Amino acid sequence: MNRGIQWKIVAAGVAATVAGAVAQSRSSGPSLTNVPTAQPKAAGYAPASQLSTELRQTMVAQGSMPLENRQGIVGWYGYENDTPSSTDPALPQMVPVPLVATEAQKTEPDKNTYLVLKDQTGPDKDYDYGTHFLFQGHELAATVSGKKQGYFTRINLDADTHHRVTLMATHDTDGNPLATIDGSTWDPFAQRLLFTTENATAPTYAATATYPSTVEDVSGALGMGGYEGIQNDSRGNIWIVEDIGGPPKQVTTARQPNSYIYRYVPLHPGDLHNGQLQVLQVLNEAGEPVTFESQASLCAPDQVAMRMYGKTFDTRWVPIHNAVVGSAPFNANVAAKAAHGTPFKRPENGVFRPGTG
């Protein structure tokens, strides 16, 4: 299923450049919207973050805000009640006890996925939840019965404070507690939220945006890895960027590059069970793959070249796994190494820029 496409990659901006390569605006793909008064591009430097004039920053939720539908220890937007308050056991200990470092588990809501949806329901069947929503996985969790108790929430931007945050799911379709979640996106082809877990032993999820959400483990196709960034391109492929460090290099605290960039090519757009997972392979000046092994030493030629600003490389996609319905979850990081993919230094995410492919 490798379509034989080769890309150029620019050093130092590796993840951003590659990850945007095929996110083009096409008539057959999702429609794109713009920001009428976007901040102008700054050539040669990265300016400080600044909102466009038609945007404003408003607090809509905070960690102490209770969920409208509590379940077990999962009852607050930014806390789990693994450590009850000394004054009210029904509440988590949100402030450390003096002289003792005791505090309830913070859950750190991660990436926002903003959707405008109609006919959304919630725990209160008589309430109108509006049309504007933020979906978030939570990056940290307390341990319950030997497993992390992750969850994901929906912030109802049009709702009052009593209905502001809805708990969407705490378990997958197999009854397993959700792992802690890092990256998220909306797959318009599959009509599913996609969640990554930054853990090669934890699943990759596909979840419905409806309440209550149905969360499916799709690691048999997309694999498990140190995944964080995840995004569709206009062809329905799914790009995934890792955020995982390698072993320390000799005589230094620097770690070996160990984060790969992946592309899942579905059999048909939206198919999260049948497809091919590929890893990006960068070629050095000699036409040889830049690999985990070739970047083992601190001053290895491949590692030095990969971090020279403005230097370009040829790249190609290498298949590492063909999925079929019912296939078992697999470690994508291990498969990427075996296929001589090219690891990077924890790029974490990418800028998916339309029209650059």
mmCIF file of C-alpha atoms in Angstrom:
data_model
loop_
_atom_site.group_PDB
_atom_site.id
_atom_site.type_symbol
_atom_site.label_atom_id
_atom_site.label_comp_id
_atom_site.label_asym_id
_atom_site.label_seq_id
_atom_site.Cartn_x
_atom_site.Cartn_y
_atom_site.Cartn_z
ATOM 1 C CA MET A 1 0.000 0.000 0.000
ATOM 2 C CA ASN A 2 3.059 2.255 -0.096
ATOM 3 C CA ARG A 3 2.175 4.548 -2.973
ATOM 4 C CA GLY A 4 5.821 5.209 -3.776
ATOM 5 C CA ILE A 5 5.692 8.860 -2.767
ATOM 6 C CA GLN A 6 8.981 10.400 -1.651
ATOM 7 C CA TRP A 7 9.241 13.533 0.440
ATOM 8 C CA LYS A 8 11.964 16.010 1.212
ATOM 9 C CA ILE A 9 12.660 16.652 4.856
ATOM 10 C CA VAL A 10 14.310 19.754 6.315
ATOM 11 C CA ALA A 11 16.555 19.282 9.354
ATOM 12 C CA ALA A 12 15.755 20.941 12.687
ATOM 13 C CA GLY A 13 12.124 21.361 11.674
ATOM 14 C CA VAL A 14 11.763 17.674 11.044
ATOM 15 C CA ALA A 15 8.442 16.807 12.620
ATOM 16 C CA ALA A 16 6.724 20.004 11.602
ATOM 17 C CA THR A 17 7.792 19.804 7.976
ATOM 18 C CA VAL A 18 7.112 16.137 7.443
ATOM 19 C CA ALA A 19 3.878 16.006 9.349
ATOM 20 C CA GLY A 20 2.357 18.679 7.160
ATOM 21 C CA ALA A 21 3.484 17.210 3.887
ATOM 22 C CA VAL A 22 0.223 15.700 2.713
ATOM 23 C CA ALA A 23 -2.358 17.667 4.677
ATOM 24 C CA GLN A 24 -3.603 19.337 1.515
ATOM 25 C CA SER A 25 -6.958 20.974 0.925
ATOM 26 C CA ARG A 26 -8.831 18.828 -1.597
ATOM 27 C CA SER A 27 -12.412 19.011 -2.759
ATOM 28 C CA SER A 28 -12.981 15.404 -1.693
ATOM 29 C CA GLY A 29 -11.610 15.929 1.813
ATOM 30 C CA PRO A 30 -12.796 17.830 4.872
ATOM 31 C CA SER A 31 -13.410 21.540 4.401
ATOM 32 C CA LEU A 32 -10.930 23.931 6.001
ATOM 33 C CA THR A 33 -11.654 27.241 7.668
ATOM 34 C CA ASN A 34 -9.372 30.231 8.073
ATOM 35 C CA VAL A 35 -8.861 32.997 10.601
ATOM 36 C CA PRO A 36 -9.685 36.307 8.866
ATOM 37 C CA THR A 37 -7.239 38.378 10.901
ATOM 38 C CA ALA A 38 -4.523 35.836 11.624
ATOM 39 C CA GLN A 39 -1.220 37.170 12.915
ATOM 40 C CA PRO A 40 1.204 37.754 10.013
ATOM 41 C CA LYS A 41 3.992 35.292 9.410
ATOM 42 C CA ALA A 42 7.289 36.299 10.997
ATOM 43 C CA ALA A 43 10.236 35.446 8.784
ATOM 44 C CA GLY A 44 13.378 34.159 10.454
ATOM 45 C CA TYR A 45 12.187 33.898 14.038
ATOM 46 C CA ALA A 46 9.434 32.495 16.245
ATOM 47 C CA PRO A 47 7.337 35.350 17.695
ATOM 48 C CA ALA A 48 5.621 35.187 21.055
ATOM 49 C CA SER A 49 2.165 33.625 21.077
ATOM 50 C CA GLN A 50 -0.531 36.191 20.435
ATOM 51 C CA LEU A 51 -4.244 35.815 19.782
ATOM 52 C CA SER A 52 -5.758 37.213 16.604
ATOM 53 C CA THR A 53 -7.990 40.226 17.125
ATOM 54 C CA GLU A 54 -11.255 38.311 16.753
ATOM 55 C CA LEU A 55 -10.253 35.765 19.409
ATOM 56 C CA ARG A 56 -10.323 36.105 23.168
ATOM 57 C CA GLN A 57 -9.136 33.937 26.039
ATOM 58 C CA THR A 58 -11.779 32.933 28.562
ATOM 59 C CA MET A 59 -11.646 30.387 31.373
ATOM 60 C CA VAL A 60 -14.354 27.783 30.836
ATOM 61 C CA ALA A 61 -13.209 25.027 33.223
ATOM 62 C CA GLN A 62 -10.727 24.507 36.045
ATOM 63 C CA GLY A 63 -9.418 21.519 37.927
ATOM 64 C CA SER A 64 -11.719 21.869 40.925
ATOM 65 C CA MET A 65 -14.862 21.937 38.770
ATOM 66 C CA PRO A 66 -17.038 18.870 39.475
ATOM 67 C CA LEU A 67 -18.159 16.667 36.613
ATOM 68 C CA GLU A 68 -21.907 16.520 36.126
ATOM 69 C CA ASN A 69 -21.807 12.700 36.210
ATOM 70 C CA ARG A 70 -19.233 11.438 38.703
ATOM 71 C CA GLN A 71 -18.119 7.799 38.607
ATOM 72 C CA GLY A 72 -16.059 6.363 41.456
ATOM 73 C CA ILE A 73 -12.909 8.405 42.011
ATOM 74 C CA VAL A 74 -13.477 10.208 38.687
ATOM 75 C CA GLY A 75 -15.554 13.192 39.691
ATOM 76 C CA TRP A 76 -13.648 16.400 38.962
ATOM 77 C CA TYR A 77 -12.270 17.970 35.839
ATOM 78 C CA GLY A 78 -8.659 18.009 37.017
ATOM 79 C CA TYR A 79 -8.561 15.628 40.002
ATOM 80 C CA GLU A 80 -9.340 12.062 40.982
ATOM 81 C CA ASN A 81 -10.446 11.367 44.539
ATOM 82 C CA ASP A 82 -7.772 8.834 45.434
ATOM 83 C CA THR A 83 -6.910 11.038 48.427
ATOM 84 C CA PRO A 84 -10.086 12.341 50.101
ATOM 85 C CA SER A 85 -10.120 15.692 51.839
ATOM 86 C CA SER A 86 -9.441 15.612 55.564
ATOM 87 C CA THR A 87 -12.469 17.854 56.112
ATOM 88 C CA ASP A 88 -14.891 16.292 53.605
ATOM 89 C CA PRO A 89 -14.154 12.749 52.344
ATOM 90 C CA ALA A 90 -16.552 13.307 49.429
ATOM 91 C CA LEU A 91 -14.074 15.812 47.987
ATOM 92 C CA PRO A 92 -10.503 15.217 46.809
ATOM 93 C CA GLN A 93 -7.632 16.753 48.754
ATOM 94 C CA MET A 94 -6.917 19.579 46.291
ATOM 95 C CA VAL A 95 -4.464 21.450 48.527
ATOM 96 C CA PRO A 96 -1.497 19.614 50.084
ATOM 97 C CA VAL A 97 -1.860 19.017 53.815
ATOM 98 C CA PRO A 98 0.599 21.221 55.752
ATOM 99 C CA LEU A 99 3.890 19.491 56.522
ATOM 100 C CA VAL A 100 2.788 16.427 54.520
ATOM 101 C CA ALA A 101 2.999 16.194 50.732
ATOM 102 C CA THR A 102 -0.480 14.709 50.455
ATOM 103 C CA GLU A 103 -2.694 15.699 47.567
ATOM 104 C CA ALA A 104 -5.254 14.060 45.319
ATOM 105 C CA GLN A 105 -4.066 12.944 41.891
ATOM 106 C CA LYS A 106 -4.059 15.755 39.357
ATOM 107 C CA THR A 107 -5.176 14.463 35.961
ATOM 108 C CA GLU A 108 -3.836 17.165 33.629
ATOM 109 C CA PRO A 109 -6.310 17.511 30.750
ATOM 110 C CA ASP A 110 -4.261 17.401 27.566
ATOM 111 C CA LYS A 111 -4.823 18.456 23.955
ATOM 112 C CA ASN A 112 -8.143 20.128 23.106
ATOM 113 C CA THR A 113 -10.121 18.780 20.171
ATOM 114 C CA TYR A 114 -12.742 21.388 19.304
ATOM 115 C CA LEU A 115 -15.889 20.260 17.478
ATOM 116 C CA VAL A 116 -19.122 21.935 16.447
ATOM 117 C CA LEU A 117 -21.800 19.239 16.670
ATOM 118 C CA LYS A 118 -25.570 19.065 16.586
ATOM 119 C CA ASP A 119 -27.951 16.987 18.703
ATOM 120 C CA GLN A 120 -25.440 16.194 21.440
ATOM 121 C CA THR A 121 -26.893 14.677 24.589
ATOM 122 C CA GLY A 122 -25.580 14.131 28.100
ATOM 123 C CA PRO A 123 -26.500 12.734 31.511
ATOM 124 C CA ASP A 124 -29.340 15.252 31.824
ATOM 125 C CA LYS A 125 -31.770 14.143 29.122
ATOM 126 C CA ASP A 126 -33.841 17.309 29.447
ATOM 127 C CA TYR A 127 -30.930 19.713 28.951
ATOM 128 C CA ASP A 128 -29.790 21.396 25.723
ATOM 129 C CA TYR A 129 -26.004 20.991 25.616
ATOM 130 C CA GLY A 130 -25.556 23.358 22.679
ATOM 131 C CA THR A 131 -23.276 22.874 19.695
ATOM 132 C CA HIS A 132 -19.729 23.880 20.737
ATOM 133 C CA PHE A 133 -17.520 21.341 22.507
ATOM 134 C CA LEU A 134 -13.951 20.628 23.611
ATOM 135 C CA PHE A 135 -12.963 16.974 23.975
ATOM 136 C CA GLN A 136 -9.952 16.151 26.157
ATOM 137 C CA GLY A 137 -8.121 13.083 27.325
ATOM 138 C CA HIS A 138 -6.414 13.300 30.717
ATOM 139 C CA GLU A 139 -2.665 12.713 30.909
ATOM 140 C CA LEU A 140 -2.343 11.561 34.537
ATOM 141 C CA ALA A 141 -4.378 9.206 36.702
ATOM 142 C CA ALA A 142 -4.455 7.412 40.020
ATOM 143 C CA THR A 143 -3.894 3.668 40.211
ATOM 144 C CA VAL A 144 -6.922 1.509 41.015
ATOM 145 C CA SER A 145 -6.504 -2.265 41.462
ATOM 146 C CA GLY A 146 -3.071 -2.119 39.850
ATOM 147 C CA LYS A 147 -4.143 -0.121 36.783
ATOM 148 C CA LYS A 148 -4.261 3.562 35.958
ATOM 149 C CA GLN A 149 -7.828 4.877 35.853
ATOM 150 C CA GLY A 150 -7.848 7.205 32.869
ATOM 151 C CA TYR A 151 -10.829 9.020 31.388
ATOM 152 C CA PHE A 152 -11.879 11.592 28.834
ATOM 153 C CA THR A 153 -14.203 14.530 29.155
ATOM 154 C CA ARG A 154 -16.280 16.909 27.065
ATOM 155 C CA ILE A 155 -16.414 20.605 27.917
ATOM 156 C CA ASN A 156 -19.815 21.926 26.890
ATOM 157 C CA LEU A 157 -18.970 25.506 25.954
ATOM 158 C CA ASP A 158 -22.613 26.610 25.612
ATOM 159 C CA ALA A 159 -23.725 25.077 28.924
ATOM 160 C CA ASP A 160 -24.087 26.459 32.441
ATOM 161 C CA THR A 161 -21.524 25.541 35.090
ATOM 162 C CA HIS A 162 -23.619 22.642 36.432
ATOM 163 C CA HIS A 163 -23.511 21.022 32.982
ATOM 164 C CA ARG A 164 -20.145 22.392 31.866
ATOM 165 C CA VAL A 165 -18.024 19.220 31.962
ATOM 166 C CA THR A 166 -19.327 15.765 31.039
ATOM 167 C CA LEU A 167 -17.482 12.533 31.792
ATOM 168 C CA MET A 168 -17.610 10.652 28.473
ATOM 169 C CA ALA A 169 -15.918 7.337 29.309
ATOM 170 C CA THR A 170 -13.711 5.576 31.851
ATOM 171 C CA HIS A 171 -13.467 2.119 30.193
ATOM 172 C CA ASP A 172 -13.125 0.668 26.709
ATOM 173 C CA THR A 173 -15.464 -1.811 25.011
ATOM 174 C CA ASP A 174 -13.543 -4.732 26.554
ATOM 175 C CA GLY A 175 -14.175 -3.382 30.053
ATOM 176 C CA ASN A 176 -10.590 -2.259 30.621
ATOM 177 C CA PRO A 177 -9.890 1.051 32.391
ATOM 178 C CA LEU A 178 -8.791 3.704 29.943
ATOM 179 C CA ALA A 179 -5.078 4.429 29.952
ATOM 180 C CA THR A 180 -3.872 7.972 30.482
ATOM 181 C CA ILE A 181 -4.257 9.980 27.275
ATOM 182 C CA ASP A 182 -1.935 12.481 25.594
ATOM 183 C CA GLY A 183 -2.823 13.317 21.995
ATOM 184 C CA SER A 184 -6.233 13.569 20.376
ATOM 185 C CA THR A 185 -7.854 14.491 17.087
ATOM 186 C CA TRP A 186 -11.110 14.069 15.189
ATOM 187 C CA ASP A 187 -11.020 11.627 12.276
ATOM 188 C CA PRO A 188 -13.704 12.973 9.897
ATOM 189 C CA PHE A 189 -13.511 9.848 7.742
ATOM 190 C CA ALA A 190 -14.087 7.368 10.576
ATOM 191 C CA GLN A 191 -16.272 9.840 12.512
ATOM 192 C CA ARG A 192 -14.281 9.014 15.618
ATOM 193 C CA LEU A 193 -12.084 10.770 18.142
ATOM 194 C CA LEU A 194 -8.586 9.286 18.122
ATOM 195 C CA PHE A 195 -6.604 9.189 21.371
ATOM 196 C CA THR A 196 -2.928 8.371 21.924
ATOM 197 C CA THR A 197 -1.344 7.341 25.216
ATOM 198 C CA GLU A 198 2.443 7.984 24.895
ATOM 199 C CA ASN A 199 3.087 4.457 26.116
ATOM 200 C CA ALA A 200 4.257 1.453 24.104
ATOM 201 C CA THR A 201 2.322 -0.853 26.448
ATOM 202 C CA ALA A 202 -0.967 1.093 26.338
ATOM 203 C CA PRO A 203 -3.632 1.159 23.626
ATOM 204 C CA THR A 204 -4.450 3.619 20.889
ATOM 205 C CA TYR A 205 -8.165 4.431 21.019
ATOM 206 C CA ALA A 206 -11.032 5.377 18.713
ATOM 207 C CA ALA A 207 -14.060 6.857 20.483
ATOM 208 C CA THR A 208 -17.473 8.093 19.458
ATOM 209 C CA ALA A 209 -18.253 11.740 20.165
ATOM 210 C CA THR A 210 -21.732 10.827 21.395
ATOM 211 C CA TYR A 211 -22.639 10.400 25.056
ATOM 212 C CA PRO A 212 -21.907 7.945 26.553
ATOM 213 C CA SER A 213 -18.889 7.372 24.368
ATOM 214 C CA THR A 214 -17.966 3.959 23.007
ATOM 215 C CA VAL A 215 -14.177 3.600 23.180
ATOM 216 C CA GLU A 216 -12.458 0.932 21.089
ATOM 217 C CA ASP A 217 -8.862 -0.267 21.234
ATOM 218 C CA VAL A 218 -7.525 0.040 17.655
ATOM 219 C CA SER A 219 -3.932 -0.945 18.467
ATOM 220 C CA GLY A 220 -4.223 -3.966 16.184
ATOM 221 C CA ALA A 221 -4.068 -1.580 13.230
ATOM 222 C CA LEU A 222 -2.445 1.622 14.494
ATOM 223 C CA GLY A 223 -0.108 -0.068 16.961
ATOM 224 C CA MET A 224 1.112 1.004 20.392
ATOM 225 C CA GLY A 225 4.020 3.381 20.900
ATOM 226 C CA GLY A 226 5.183 6.568 22.529
ATOM 227 C CA TYR A 227 2.482 8.231 20.449
ATOM 228 C CA GLU A 228 1.422 11.810 21.093
ATOM 229 C CA GLY A 229 0.671 13.863 17.976
ATOM 230 C CA ILE A 230 -2.001 12.373 15.721
ATOM 231 C CA GLN A 231 -3.725 13.882 12.686
ATOM 232 C CA ASN A 232 -5.475 12.940 9.443
ATOM 233 C CA ASP A 233 -4.400 14.146 6.037
ATOM 234 C CA SER A 234 -6.907 14.863 3.279
ATOM 235 C CA ARG A 235 -6.551 11.356 1.842
ATOM 236 C CA GLY A 236 -7.712 9.750 5.085
ATOM 237 C CA ASN A 237 -4.241 8.628 6.179
ATOM 238 C CA ILE A 238 -3.379 9.059 9.853
ATOM 239 C CA TRP A 239 -0.045 10.607 10.828
ATOM 240 C CA ILE A 240 1.382 9.822 14.270
ATOM 241 C CA VAL A 241 4.389 11.404 16.016
ATOM 242 C CA GLU A 242 6.139 9.828 19.001
ATOM 243 C CA ASP A 243 7.413 11.437 22.189
ATOM 244 C CA ILE A 244 9.691 8.853 23.766
ATOM 245 C CA GLY A 245 13.372 9.020 24.697
ATOM 246 C CA GLY A 246 16.002 6.388 24.067
ATOM 247 C CA PRO A 247 18.846 5.146 26.276
ATOM 248 C CA PRO A 248 21.472 7.633 27.536
ATOM 249 C CA LYS A 249 24.507 8.099 25.325
ATOM 250 C CA GLN A 250 27.957 7.353 26.703
ATOM 251 C CA VAL A 251 29.522 9.951 29.027
ATOM 252 C CA THR A 252 26.525 12.300 28.752
ATOM 253 C CA THR A 253 22.951 12.695 29.911
ATOM 254 C CA ALA A 254 21.791 13.160 26.310
ATOM 255 C CA ARG A 255 19.515 10.394 25.125
ATOM 256 C CA GLN A 256 19.559 8.533 21.868
ATOM 257 C CA PRO A 257 16.856 9.551 19.351
ATOM 258 C CA ASN A 258 13.977 7.096 19.751
ATOM 259 C CA SER A 259 10.795 8.777 18.459
ATOM 260 C CA TYR A 260 9.480 7.764 15.058
ATOM 261 C CA ILE A 261 7.005 9.324 12.653
ATOM 262 C CA TYR A 262 4.320 6.994 11.356
ATOM 263 C CA ARG A 263 1.637 6.994 8.701
ATOM 264 C CA TYR A 264 -1.345 4.666 8.792
ATOM 265 C CA VAL A 265 -2.774 4.094 5.301
ATOM 266 C CA PRO A 266 -6.274 2.594 5.615
ATOM 267 C CA LEU A 267 -7.683 0.200 3.047
ATOM 268 C CA HIS A 268 -10.458 2.762 2.669
ATOM 269 C CA PRO A 269 -10.601 6.228 4.324
ATOM 270 C CA GLY A 270 -12.057 5.790 7.799
ATOM 271 C CA ASP A 271 -11.122 2.101 8.148
ATOM 272 C CA LEU A 272 -9.407 1.720 11.524
ATOM 273 C CA HIS A 273 -9.038 -2.065 11.264
ATOM 274 C CA ASN A 274 -7.679 -2.784 7.783
ATOM 275 C CA GLY A 275 -4.647 -0.888 6.581
ATOM 276 C CA GLN A 276 -0.893 -0.562 6.649
ATOM 277 C CA LEU A 277 1.263 1.195 9.237
ATOM 278 C CA GLN A 278 4.420 2.750 7.817
ATOM 279 C CA VAL A 279 7.440 4.437 9.377
ATOM 280 C CA LEU A 280 9.315 7.399 7.909
ATOM 281 C CA GLN A 281 12.847 6.619 6.783
ATOM 282 C CA VAL A 282 15.331 9.430 6.125
ATOM 283 C CA LEU A 283 18.251 8.836 3.753
ATOM 284 C CA ASN A 284 21.678 10.366 4.393
ATOM 285 C CA GLU A 285 23.965 11.835 1.723
ATOM 286 C CA ALA A 286 25.210 8.356 0.851
ATOM 287 C CA GLY A 287 21.647 7.205 0.247
ATOM 288 C CA GLU A 288 21.670 4.995 3.344
ATOM 289 C CA PRO A 289 18.924 5.014 6.012
ATOM 290 C CA VAL A 290 19.463 7.131 9.121
ATOM 291 C CA THR A 291 18.697 4.622 11.871
ATOM 292 C CA PHE A 292 18.648 4.145 15.627
ATOM 293 C CA GLU A 293 22.047 2.451 15.398
ATOM 294 C CA SER A 294 23.627 5.115 13.161
ATOM 295 C CA GLN A 295 22.834 7.814 15.752
ATOM 296 C CA ALA A 296 24.175 5.887 18.747
ATOM 297 C CA SER A 297 27.152 8.155 19.482
ATOM 298 C CA LEU A 298 26.869 11.818 20.421
ATOM 299 C CA CYS A 299 28.728 13.092 17.360
ATOM 300 C CA ALA A 300 27.671 10.421 14.886
ATOM 301 C CA PRO A 301 27.654 11.915 11.351
ATOM 302 C CA ASP A 302 23.980 11.063 10.849
ATOM 303 C CA GLN A 303 22.978 12.716 14.104
ATOM 304 C CA VAL A 304 25.010 15.849 13.350
ATOM 305 C CA ALA A 305 23.605 16.116 9.822
ATOM 306 C CA MET A 306 20.023 15.667 11.005
ATOM 307 C CA ARG A 307 20.375 18.718 13.242
ATOM 308 C CA MET A 308 21.906 21.157 10.774
ATOM 309 C CA TYR A 309 19.409 23.904 10.028
ATOM 310 C CA GLY A 310 18.239 24.051 6.433
ATOM 311 C CA LYS A 311 19.749 20.734 5.348
ATOM 312 C CA THR A 312 17.403 18.599 3.241
ATOM 313 C CA PHE A 313 17.081 14.836 2.967
ATOM 314 C CA ASP A 314 15.223 12.389 0.778
ATOM 315 C CA THR A 315 12.718 10.237 2.653
ATOM 316 C CA ARG A 316 10.519 7.238 2.030
ATOM 317 C CA TRP A 317 7.827 5.281 3.810
ATOM 318 C CA VAL A 318 8.620 1.746 4.951
ATOM 319 C CA PRO A 319 5.774 -0.683 5.805
ATOM 320 C CA ILE A 320 6.011 -2.173 9.297
ATOM 321 C CA HIS A 321 2.606 -3.799 9.798
ATOM 322 C CA ASN A 322 -0.385 -4.884 7.742
ATOM 323 C CA ALA A 323 -3.572 -5.020 9.775
ATOM 324 C CA VAL A 324 -6.559 -7.302 9.464
ATOM 325 C CA VAL A 325 -9.696 -7.384 11.570
ATOM 326 C CA GLY A 326 -8.918 -9.057 14.894
ATOM 327 C CA SER A 327 -5.146 -8.622 14.676
ATOM 328 C CA ALA A 328 -3.340 -8.317 17.997
ATOM 329 C CA PRO A 329 -1.913 -5.035 19.335
ATOM 330 C CA PHE A 330 1.788 -4.611 18.583
ATOM 331 C CA ASN A 331 4.701 -2.413 19.625
ATOM 332 C CA ALA A 332 5.197 0.030 16.753
ATOM 333 C CA ASN A 333 8.462 1.405 18.162
ATOM 334 C CA VAL A 334 10.067 -2.041 18.087
ATOM 335 C CA ALA A 335 8.731 -2.665 14.572
ATOM 336 C CA ALA A 336 10.039 0.716 13.391
ATOM 337 C CA LYS A 337 13.551 -0.094 14.627
ATOM 338 C CA ALA A 338 13.493 -3.484 12.931
ATOM 339 C CA ALA A 339 12.478 -1.846 9.632
ATOM 340 C CA HIS A 340 15.322 0.718 9.882
ATOM 341 C CA GLY A 341 13.026 3.695 10.296
ATOM 342 C CA THR A 342 14.552 7.005 11.344
ATOM 343 C CA PRO A 343 14.137 8.071 14.993
ATOM 344 C CA PHE A 344 14.016 11.713 16.088
ATOM 345 C CA LYS A 345 14.564 13.454 19.427
ATOM 346 C CA ARG A 346 11.088 13.469 20.955
ATOM 347 C CA PRO A 347 9.327 15.739 18.427
ATOM 348 C CA GLU A 348 6.033 15.072 20.275
ATOM 349 C CA ASN A 349 3.827 16.735 17.694
ATOM 350 C CA GLY A 350 3.819 18.427 14.323
ATOM 351 C CA VAL A 351 2.334 21.327 12.433
ATOM 352 C CA PHE A 352 -0.053 19.926 9.872
ATOM 353 C CA ARG A 353 -0.044 22.652 7.243
ATOM 354 C CA PRO A 354 -2.536 22.414 4.341
ATOM 355 C CA GLY A 355 -1.314 22.924 0.810
ATOM 356 C CA THR A 356 2.381 22.111 1.244
ATOM 357 C CA GLY A 357 2.530 18.591 -0.195
#
